[in-house]
Coordinates of C-alpha atoms in Angstrom, one line a residue:
Chain A
M31 CA 0.0 0.0 0.0
K32 CA 2.8 2.4 0.9
R33 CA 4.5 1.8 -2.3
F34 CA 1.2 2.4 -4.1
T35 CA 0.6 5.8 -2.4
T36 CA 4.2 6.9 -3.0
A37 CA 3.8 6.0 -6.6
L38 CA 0.6 7.9 -6.7
A39 CA 2.2 10.9 -5.0
A40 CA 5.0 10.8 -7.5
A41 CA 2.6 10.6 -10.4
A42 CA 0.7 13.6 -8.9
L43 CA 3.9 15.5 -8.7
A44 CA 4.9 14.6 -12.2
V45 CA 1.5 15.8 -13.4
A46 CA 1.9 19.0 -11.4
A47 CA 5.3 19.6 -13.0
G48 CA 3.6 19.4 -16.4
T49 CA 5.5 17.5 -19.0
A50 CA 8.9 18.3 -17.4
S51 CA 11.4 15.7 -18.4
V52 CA 13.5 13.6 -16.1
S53 CA 16.4 15.9 -15.3
A54 CA 19.9 14.9 -14.4
G55 CA 20.6 14.3 -10.7
E56 CA 17.2 13.1 -9.9
E57 CA 16.8 9.4 -8.9
L58 CA 15.9 7.3 -11.9
R59 CA 13.1 4.7 -11.6
I60 CA 13.5 1.7 -13.8
G61 CA 10.6 -0.6 -14.7
V62 CA 11.5 -4.4 -14.6
E63 CA 9.5 -7.6 -14.8
G64 CA 10.9 -10.2 -12.4
A65 CA 9.2 -13.3 -14.0
Y66 CA 11.5 -14.0 -16.9
P67 CA 14.6 -15.9 -15.8
P68 CA 17.5 -15.7 -16.5
F69 CA 16.9 -12.1 -17.5
S70 CA 14.9 -11.2 -14.4
W71 CA 13.5 -13.2 -11.6
K72 CA 12.6 -12.8 -7.9
E73 CA 14.6 -14.4 -5.1
A74 CA 12.8 -15.9 -2.1
D75 CA 13.7 -12.8 -0.1
G76 CA 11.9 -10.6 -2.6
S77 CA 15.1 -9.1 -4.2
L78 CA 15.3 -9.0 -8.0
K79 CA 18.1 -10.8 -9.9
G80 CA 19.1 -11.5 -13.5
F81 CA 20.8 -10.2 -16.6
D82 CA 18.4 -7.2 -17.1
I83 CA 18.8 -6.2 -13.4
D84 CA 22.6 -6.3 -13.6
I85 CA 22.6 -4.4 -16.9
T86 CA 20.3 -1.8 -15.3
F87 CA 22.7 -1.1 -12.5
A88 CA 25.7 -1.1 -14.8
L89 CA 24.0 1.5 -17.1
C90 CA 23.0 3.6 -14.1
E91 CA 26.6 3.5 -12.7
K92 CA 27.9 4.6 -16.2
M93 CA 25.4 7.5 -16.3
G94 CA 26.3 8.4 -12.7
R95 CA 22.6 8.2 -11.6
E96 CA 20.9 6.7 -8.6
C97 CA 18.4 4.0 -9.7
T98 CA 15.6 2.2 -8.0
L99 CA 13.8 -0.8 -9.5
V100 CA 10.0 -0.8 -9.9
E101 CA 8.4 -4.2 -10.5
Q102 CA 5.6 -4.3 -13.1
D103 CA 3.6 -7.1 -14.8
W104 CA 4.5 -7.5 -18.4
D105 CA 1.2 -6.5 -20.0
G106 CA 1.1 -3.1 -18.2
M107 CA 4.8 -2.3 -18.9
I108 CA 4.3 0.5 -21.4
P109 CA 1.2 2.0 -19.9
A110 CA 2.9 2.3 -16.5
L111 CA 5.9 4.0 -18.2
L112 CA 3.6 6.5 -19.8
A113 CA 1.8 7.0 -16.5
R114 CA 5.2 7.9 -15.0
K115 CA 5.4 5.1 -12.5
Y116 CA 9.0 4.8 -13.7
D117 CA 11.3 6.6 -16.2
A118 CA 12.7 3.7 -18.3
I119 CA 12.0 0.0 -19.0
V120 CA 14.9 -2.5 -18.9
A121 CA 12.9 -5.7 -19.3
S122 CA 14.1 -7.5 -22.5
M123 CA 11.7 -5.4 -24.5
S124 CA 12.2 -5.9 -28.3
I125 CA 12.4 -2.8 -30.4
T126 CA 9.4 -3.0 -32.7
E127 CA 7.6 -0.5 -35.0
E128 CA 4.3 -1.0 -33.1
R129 CA 5.9 -0.1 -29.8
K130 CA 7.8 2.8 -31.3
K131 CA 4.4 4.5 -31.8
R132 CA 4.2 4.8 -28.0
V133 CA 7.7 4.9 -26.7
D134 CA 11.3 5.7 -27.8
F135 CA 14.0 3.0 -27.8
T136 CA 17.7 3.1 -27.2
V137 CA 20.0 1.0 -29.3
K138 CA 19.7 -2.7 -28.6
Y139 CA 21.5 -4.3 -25.6
Y140 CA 21.0 -7.9 -26.7
N141 CA 19.4 -9.9 -29.5
T142 CA 18.5 -13.5 -29.4
P143 CA 16.4 -15.7 -31.7
A144 CA 13.0 -17.2 -30.9
R145 CA 12.1 -20.9 -31.2
F146 CA 9.3 -23.4 -30.6
V147 CA 9.5 -25.8 -27.7
A148 CA 7.5 -29.1 -27.5
A149 CA 7.7 -32.5 -25.9
E150 CA 10.6 -34.6 -27.1
G151 CA 9.7 -36.9 -29.9
S152 CA 6.5 -35.2 -30.6
D153 CA 7.4 -34.9 -34.3
L154 CA 5.7 -31.5 -34.4
D155 CA 5.8 -30.0 -37.9
V156 CA 6.6 -26.3 -37.5
S157 CA 4.7 -25.0 -40.4
P158 CA 1.4 -23.1 -40.7
A159 CA -0.4 -26.3 -41.8
G160 CA 1.4 -28.5 -39.2
L161 CA 0.5 -26.2 -36.3
A162 CA -3.1 -25.7 -37.4
G163 CA -5.4 -26.5 -34.5
K164 CA -2.5 -27.2 -32.2
A165 CA -2.5 -25.5 -28.8
V166 CA 0.4 -23.1 -28.8
G167 CA 1.2 -20.9 -25.7
V168 CA 2.8 -17.5 -25.8
Q169 CA 3.0 -14.6 -23.3
R170 CA 0.4 -12.0 -23.9
G171 CA 1.6 -8.7 -25.5
T172 CA 5.0 -10.1 -26.7
T173 CA 6.6 -10.1 -30.1
H174 CA 5.9 -13.8 -30.1
Q175 CA 2.1 -13.2 -29.9
C176 CA 2.5 -10.9 -33.0
F177 CA 4.6 -13.6 -34.8
M178 CA 2.1 -16.3 -34.1
E179 CA -0.9 -14.3 -35.2
K180 CA 0.8 -13.1 -38.3
L181 CA 2.4 -16.4 -39.6
F182 CA 0.5 -19.2 -37.8
P183 CA -3.1 -17.8 -37.8
E184 CA -4.6 -21.4 -37.8
A185 CA -2.9 -22.4 -34.6
D186 CA -5.0 -22.5 -31.4
L187 CA -3.1 -19.6 -29.7
R188 CA -3.3 -19.5 -25.9
L189 CA -2.2 -16.2 -24.2
Y190 CA -0.7 -16.1 -20.7
Q191 CA 0.1 -13.3 -18.3
T192 CA 3.7 -14.5 -17.6
Q193 CA 6.2 -16.7 -19.4
E194 CA 6.4 -18.9 -16.3
E195 CA 2.7 -19.8 -16.7
V196 CA 3.4 -20.8 -20.3
F197 CA 6.0 -23.3 -19.2
L198 CA 3.8 -24.6 -16.4
D199 CA 1.1 -25.4 -18.9
L200 CA 3.5 -26.9 -21.4
A201 CA 4.9 -29.2 -18.7
A202 CA 1.3 -30.1 -17.6
G203 CA 0.5 -31.2 -21.1
R204 CA -2.2 -28.6 -21.9
L205 CA -0.1 -27.2 -24.7
D206 CA 1.3 -28.9 -27.8
A207 CA 4.0 -26.3 -28.1
Q208 CA 5.2 -22.9 -26.8
F209 CA 6.9 -20.1 -28.7
S210 CA 9.4 -17.7 -27.0
D211 CA 12.9 -16.4 -26.8
A212 CA 15.2 -19.4 -27.4
L213 CA 17.8 -18.4 -24.8
Q214 CA 15.1 -17.7 -22.2
A215 CA 13.4 -21.0 -22.9
D216 CA 16.7 -22.9 -22.6
E217 CA 17.9 -21.3 -19.4
G218 CA 14.5 -20.8 -17.8
F219 CA 12.9 -24.1 -18.7
L220 CA 14.8 -26.8 -20.7
K221 CA 17.9 -26.9 -18.4
L222 CA 15.7 -27.2 -15.3
D223 CA 14.0 -30.3 -13.9
A224 CA 10.6 -29.0 -15.1
G225 CA 11.9 -29.0 -18.7
K226 CA 12.9 -32.7 -18.8
G227 CA 11.4 -34.4 -21.7
F228 CA 11.0 -31.2 -23.7
A229 CA 13.2 -29.9 -26.6
F230 CA 13.4 -27.2 -29.3
V231 CA 11.5 -28.0 -32.5
G232 CA 12.4 -26.3 -35.7
G233 CA 15.1 -23.8 -36.2
P234 CA 15.2 -20.1 -35.1
Q235 CA 12.2 -18.1 -36.2
Y236 CA 12.4 -14.5 -37.2
D237 CA 10.1 -11.8 -38.5
L238 CA 11.3 -8.2 -38.7
E239 CA 7.9 -6.6 -38.3
C240 CA 7.1 -8.6 -35.2
H241 CA 10.5 -9.4 -33.6
G242 CA 12.2 -6.1 -34.3
E243 CA 15.9 -5.4 -34.0
G244 CA 16.7 -6.8 -30.5
A245 CA 16.0 -5.7 -27.0
G246 CA 16.4 -2.1 -26.0
V247 CA 15.7 0.3 -23.2
A248 CA 12.3 2.0 -23.6
L249 CA 11.7 5.6 -22.6
R250 CA 8.8 8.1 -22.9
K251 CA 8.9 10.1 -26.1
G252 CA 10.8 13.3 -26.0
E253 CA 13.2 12.3 -23.2
D254 CA 16.1 12.9 -25.7
E255 CA 18.7 13.8 -23.1
L256 CA 18.1 10.6 -21.2
L257 CA 18.0 8.6 -24.4
Q258 CA 21.4 9.9 -25.4
A259 CA 22.8 9.1 -21.9
F260 CA 21.4 5.5 -22.1
N261 CA 22.8 5.0 -25.6
A262 CA 26.2 6.2 -24.6
A263 CA 26.1 4.0 -21.5
I264 CA 25.2 0.9 -23.5
L265 CA 28.1 1.4 -25.9
A266 CA 30.4 2.2 -23.0
I267 CA 29.7 -1.0 -21.0
R268 CA 30.1 -3.0 -24.3
E269 CA 33.6 -1.4 -24.6
D270 CA 35.0 -1.5 -21.1
G271 CA 34.2 -5.2 -20.5
T272 CA 31.4 -4.6 -18.0
Y273 CA 28.9 -6.1 -20.4
K274 CA 31.1 -9.2 -21.0
S275 CA 31.5 -9.9 -17.3
I276 CA 27.7 -9.7 -16.8
N277 CA 27.1 -11.8 -19.9
D278 CA 29.5 -14.5 -18.7
K279 CA 27.7 -14.7 -15.4
Y280 CA 24.6 -16.1 -17.2
F281 CA 25.5 -17.3 -20.7
D282 CA 28.3 -19.2 -22.3
F283 CA 28.2 -17.1 -25.5
D284 CA 27.7 -13.4 -26.3
V285 CA 24.0 -12.5 -26.3
Y286 CA 24.6 -9.1 -27.9
G287 CA 24.3 -10.7 -31.4
D288 CA 25.9 -9.4 -34.5
Chain B
M970 CA -4.7 6.8 -52.6
E971 CA -5.7 10.4 -51.9
D972 CA -9.4 11.1 -52.0
P973 CA -9.9 14.1 -54.4
R974 CA -12.7 15.4 -52.2
G975 CA -10.3 15.8 -49.3
P976 CA -10.6 14.1 -45.9
S977 CA -14.0 12.6 -45.2
L978 CA -15.9 12.7 -41.9
L979 CA -14.9 9.1 -41.2
D980 CA -11.2 10.1 -41.6
A981 CA -11.8 13.1 -39.3
I982 CA -13.2 10.8 -36.6
R983 CA -10.3 8.3 -37.1
D984 CA -7.8 11.1 -36.9
F985 CA -9.4 12.6 -33.7
S986 CA -9.7 9.2 -32.1
G987 CA -6.1 8.1 -32.9
N988 CA -4.3 11.4 -32.2
A989 CA -6.3 14.1 -30.4
S990 CA -8.5 12.0 -28.1
P991 CA -6.9 10.4 -25.0
L992 CA -8.9 7.3 -25.9
D993 CA -8.7 5.4 -29.2
F994 CA -12.3 4.5 -29.8
V995 CA -11.7 3.2 -33.4
L996 CA -9.4 0.5 -32.0
I997 CA -12.3 -0.8 -29.8
I998 CA -14.7 -0.8 -32.7
Q999 CA -12.3 -2.5 -35.0
H1000 CA -12.1 -5.4 -32.5
W1001 CA -15.8 -5.7 -31.8
E1002 CA -15.8 -9.3 -32.9
M1003 CA -13.3 -10.2 -30.2
F1004 CA -15.5 -8.4 -27.6
A1005 CA -18.6 -10.1 -28.9
A1006 CA -17.0 -13.5 -28.5
G1007 CA -15.9 -12.4 -25.1
V1008 CA -19.5 -11.6 -24.1
G1009 CA -20.4 -15.1 -25.3
Y1010 CA -17.8 -16.8 -23.2
T1011 CA -18.7 -14.7 -20.1
L1012 CA -22.4 -15.5 -20.5
L1013 CA -21.8 -19.2 -21.1
L1014 CA -19.6 -19.5 -18.0
V1015 CA -21.9 -17.6 -15.7
A1016 CA -25.1 -19.1 -17.0
V1017 CA -24.0 -22.7 -16.9
S1018 CA -22.4 -22.4 -13.4
L1019 CA -25.5 -20.6 -12.1
V1020 CA -27.8 -23.3 -13.4
I1021 CA -25.7 -26.3 -12.2
G1022 CA -24.6 -24.6 -9.0
G1023 CA -28.2 -23.5 -8.2
A1024 CA -29.5 -27.0 -8.7
L1025 CA -26.8 -28.5 -6.5
S1026 CA -27.5 -26.0 -3.8
L1027 CA -31.2 -26.8 -3.3
P1028 CA -30.7 -30.2 -1.6
L1029 CA -27.7 -28.9 0.3
A1030 CA -29.6 -25.9 1.6
V1031 CA -32.6 -28.2 2.7
A1032 CA -30.2 -30.6 4.4
R1033 CA -28.6 -27.6 6.3
A1034 CA -31.9 -26.1 7.3
Y1035 CA -33.4 -29.4 8.5
R1036 CA -30.2 -30.2 10.4
T1037 CA -29.9 -33.6 8.7
P1038 CA -27.3 -35.5 10.7
V1039 CA -23.8 -35.9 9.1
V1040 CA -24.9 -34.3 5.8
N1041 CA -25.4 -31.0 7.7
Q1042 CA -21.8 -31.0 9.0
V1043 CA -20.3 -32.1 5.6
V1044 CA -22.2 -29.3 3.8
W1045 CA -21.2 -26.8 6.4
A1046 CA -17.5 -27.7 5.9
Y1047 CA -17.9 -27.5 2.1
V1048 CA -19.6 -24.1 2.2
Y1049 CA -17.1 -22.8 4.7
L1050 CA -14.2 -23.9 2.5
F1051 CA -15.5 -22.3 -0.7
R1052 CA -16.8 -19.1 0.9
G1053 CA -13.6 -18.8 3.0
T1054 CA -11.2 -18.7 0.0
P1055 CA -11.1 -16.4 -3.0
L1056 CA -12.4 -17.6 -6.3
L1057 CA -9.1 -16.9 -8.0
V1058 CA -7.2 -19.2 -5.6
Q1059 CA -9.8 -21.9 -6.1
L1060 CA -9.4 -21.7 -9.9
Y1061 CA -5.5 -21.7 -9.6
I1062 CA -5.6 -24.8 -7.4
I1063 CA -7.9 -26.6 -9.9
Y1064 CA -6.1 -25.4 -13.0
Y1065 CA -2.4 -25.1 -12.1
G1066 CA -2.4 -27.1 -8.9
L1067 CA -4.0 -30.4 -10.0
G1068 CA -2.1 -30.4 -13.3
Q1069 CA 1.2 -30.8 -11.3
F1070 CA 0.4 -34.3 -10.2
E1071 CA 1.3 -37.1 -12.6
I1072 CA -1.4 -39.3 -11.2
V1073 CA -4.0 -36.7 -12.2
R1074 CA -2.5 -36.2 -15.6
E1075 CA -2.6 -40.0 -16.3
S1076 CA -6.1 -40.5 -15.1
F1077 CA -9.3 -40.0 -17.0
L1078 CA -9.8 -36.8 -15.0
W1079 CA -7.2 -35.2 -17.2
L1080 CA -9.6 -35.3 -20.2
V1081 CA -11.6 -32.7 -18.3
L1082 CA -9.0 -30.9 -16.4
R1083 CA -6.8 -30.4 -19.5
E1084 CA -9.3 -27.9 -20.8
P1085 CA -9.3 -24.4 -19.4
L1086 CA -13.0 -24.1 -19.9
W1087 CA -13.8 -27.2 -17.8
C1088 CA -11.5 -26.1 -15.0
T1089 CA -13.2 -22.7 -14.9
L1090 CA -16.7 -24.2 -14.9
I1091 CA -15.8 -26.6 -12.1
A1092 CA -14.4 -23.8 -10.0
F1093 CA -17.4 -21.5 -10.7
V1094 CA -20.0 -24.2 -10.0
L1095 CA -18.4 -25.2 -6.7
N1096 CA -18.1 -21.5 -5.7
T1097 CA -21.6 -20.4 -6.6
A1098 CA -23.2 -23.5 -5.1
A1099 CA -21.6 -22.7 -1.8
Y1100 CA -22.9 -19.2 -1.7
T1101 CA -26.3 -20.1 -3.0
T1102 CA -26.6 -22.9 -0.4
E1103 CA -26.3 -20.3 2.4
I1104 CA -28.8 -17.9 0.7
F1105 CA -31.4 -20.7 0.3
R1106 CA -30.7 -22.1 3.8
G1107 CA -31.5 -18.7 5.3
A1108 CA -34.7 -18.5 3.2
V1109 CA -35.8 -22.0 4.2
E1110 CA -35.3 -21.2 7.9
A1111 CA -37.3 -18.0 7.4
V1112 CA -40.5 -19.7 6.2
P1113 CA -43.2 -18.9 8.8
Y1114 CA -43.7 -21.9 11.0
G1115 CA -47.4 -21.4 11.0
E1116 CA -47.5 -22.4 7.3
V1117 CA -45.6 -25.6 8.0
E1118 CA -47.9 -26.4 10.9
A1119 CA -50.9 -25.9 8.7
A1120 CA -49.4 -28.3 6.1
K1121 CA -48.9 -30.8 8.9
A1122 CA -52.5 -30.4 10.0
Y1123 CA -53.5 -31.3 6.5
G1124 CA -51.6 -34.5 6.8
M1125 CA -48.9 -33.7 4.3
S1126 CA -45.7 -35.8 4.5
A1127 CA -42.4 -34.1 5.1
R1128 CA -41.4 -34.5 1.5
L1129 CA -44.7 -33.0 0.2
R1130 CA -44.4 -30.1 2.8
T1131 CA -40.9 -29.3 1.5
S1132 CA -41.8 -29.4 -2.2
R1133 CA -45.2 -27.7 -1.9
I1134 CA -44.9 -25.3 1.0
V1135 CA -41.4 -24.7 2.1
L1136 CA -39.4 -24.4 -1.1
P1137 CA -41.8 -22.3 -3.2
N1138 CA -42.0 -19.9 -0.3
A1139 CA -38.3 -19.9 0.4
L1140 CA -37.2 -19.4 -3.2
R1141 CA -39.4 -16.3 -3.5
R1142 CA -37.9 -14.8 -0.4
A1143 CA -34.4 -15.6 -1.6
L1144 CA -34.8 -13.7 -4.9
P1145 CA -33.4 -10.3 -3.9
A1146 CA -30.4 -11.9 -2.2
Y1147 CA -29.9 -14.3 -5.1
S1148 CA -29.9 -11.5 -7.6
N1149 CA -26.8 -10.2 -5.8
E1150 CA -25.1 -13.6 -6.1
V1151 CA -25.8 -13.5 -9.9
I1152 CA -24.1 -10.1 -10.2
F1153 CA -21.2 -11.2 -8.0
M1154 CA -20.8 -14.3 -10.1
L1155 CA -20.7 -12.1 -13.3
H1156 CA -18.0 -9.9 -11.7
G1157 CA -16.2 -13.0 -10.4
S1158 CA -16.1 -14.5 -13.8
V1159 CA -13.2 -12.2 -14.8
V1160 CA -10.8 -14.6 -13.2
A1161 CA -11.4 -16.9 -16.2
S1162 CA -9.1 -14.5 -18.2
T1163 CA -6.2 -15.6 -16.0
V1164 CA -6.3 -19.1 -17.4
T1165 CA -6.2 -18.2 -21.1
I1166 CA -10.0 -17.9 -21.6
V1167 CA -10.9 -14.9 -23.7
D1168 CA -13.9 -13.7 -21.8
I1169 CA -14.9 -10.0 -21.7
L1170 CA -11.9 -9.0 -19.6
G1171 CA -9.7 -11.3 -21.6
A1172 CA -10.6 -9.5 -24.8
G1173 CA -9.9 -6.1 -23.1
R1174 CA -6.5 -7.4 -22.0
I1175 CA -5.6 -8.6 -25.5
L1176 CA -6.6 -5.2 -26.9
N1177 CA -4.5 -3.4 -24.3
S1178 CA -1.4 -5.6 -24.7
K1179 CA -1.5 -5.6 -28.5
Y1180 CA -1.5 -1.8 -28.8
Y1181 CA 0.2 -1.0 -25.4
L1182 CA -2.8 0.9 -24.1
A1183 CA -3.8 1.5 -20.5
Y1184 CA -7.5 2.2 -20.7
E1185 CA -9.3 1.3 -23.9
G1186 CA -9.6 -2.4 -23.3
F1187 CA -10.6 -2.1 -19.7
L1188 CA -13.1 0.7 -20.4
A1189 CA -14.8 -1.3 -23.2
A1190 CA -14.9 -4.3 -20.8
A1191 CA -16.4 -2.1 -18.0
V1192 CA -19.1 -0.8 -20.3
L1193 CA -20.1 -4.4 -21.4
Y1194 CA -20.2 -5.6 -17.8
M1195 CA -22.4 -2.6 -16.8
L1196 CA -24.8 -3.4 -19.6
L1197 CA -25.0 -7.0 -18.5
V1198 CA -25.6 -6.0 -14.9
Y1199 CA -28.4 -3.7 -16.1
A1200 CA -30.0 -6.5 -17.9
I1201 CA -29.7 -8.8 -14.9
T1202 CA -31.2 -6.3 -12.4
R1203 CA -34.1 -5.5 -14.9
G1204 CA -34.8 -9.2 -15.2
F1205 CA -34.9 -9.8 -11.5
K1206 CA -37.2 -6.7 -11.1
I1207 CA -39.7 -8.3 -13.4
W1208 CA -39.3 -11.6 -11.8
E1209 CA -39.8 -10.2 -8.3
R1210 CA -42.9 -8.3 -9.4
H1211 CA -44.4 -11.5 -10.6
W1212 CA -43.5 -13.7 -7.6
H1213 CA -43.9 -11.1 -4.9
A1214 CA -47.3 -9.9 -6.2
H1215 CA -49.0 -11.2 -3.1
L1216 CA -46.8 -9.0 -0.9
R1217 CA -47.7 -5.8 -2.5
P1218 CA -50.5 -3.6 -1.0
R1219 CA -53.7 -4.2 -3.0
A1220 CA -55.0 -1.6 -5.2
A1221 CA -58.2 -0.1 -3.9

């Protein structure tokens, strides 16, 4: 409740200040998800961990800004940014044209392909005809939903609030397949006990309109100063090795992409 | 292609809705089919669970009101369990919880529990039956004892007394309280959208997440729920006027 009232007060202040941009020196509030391992997850004690979280603090340190994390469910991510609950999103959000209508993006900070996952030996044919009528799970409001609706319109698409729920239902056998970020599926499901008996089917899938150019930091439109600062910080951590040390904590290859 | 006559009225509305207005009405209208299907699912879920739940609750309520040994305690425990926990938790336990057990997944139960719609119906039926049992129990207990005694004096058996005197009387009395349960059930049905069912709220959530909106999907859903509640309250008004005619002061 307290967090809610402070957020409300902050929003009221922001409104009172008109469209004043986030100026240097002020504390930056960063919107993160916390249900997308290994990019972000929540520890038993409530603290947030993961690649996105480490990148957030590395960027803030480079920019010389104090940062606090604000947790937000995925499907309210952009509305909450626009409502000034926080000033930037670092939540593995892909840079797409549809999202650019609402927010501005920095350059990408990583880019990984998306793939289907199904039960081992299911012989699933990853084609529009092969998936027709099959129950396929994706997280609601993701690039993967866009991809499925565009290229596999005949599939029985099931939409979930979180990616964790998609895996839960795949493991329970309610879904014939799920479609998501390949790296996240590997680290957050296939390599765990819950993912035993499941495997990738088909190769990496990509559609520019849906998947965009990789994951970037999202900001409200018109925050040009902050956008430049974030862009510079992303390039700086790439150069000075900070990115590599964070990357190597979670992955055995460079997730930045080409 | 440019229209030689310049922007039409429709374009003007589209432009206002998309750019000037804080709410994008055109997007809602473009997705009316999704919302219509959502209304269908919501009505289906609520109607089926009310009919089955209501039918289940009648014998349970009578057993409670007549203090039938053993059954009374069992029904009390069931009602306490389902009124004591939130509907969302009940649905999650049935949907995600039961699916965790291999033994459930390998049994014939899985044919039913595999489907989100069945899981939701089971949760809704059990939930509304518990609330309705309490409503009917109160109504049965409130039947004036004089009427029961009169029936006894006529030599009616207990079964006949229940079906001819007690239940018709109790059900009429329960109508206003029951109309609340119907509305609560309608509002409670939004939890179906958390297990992949595209009901009214589910449609709203899809609209919001597809276009990264904060209000449009929820507002459209709110308006649809309000219309449904209006229809329900009107329906019960008419029903009450019919069944409570004997309680109204007579016209001179």
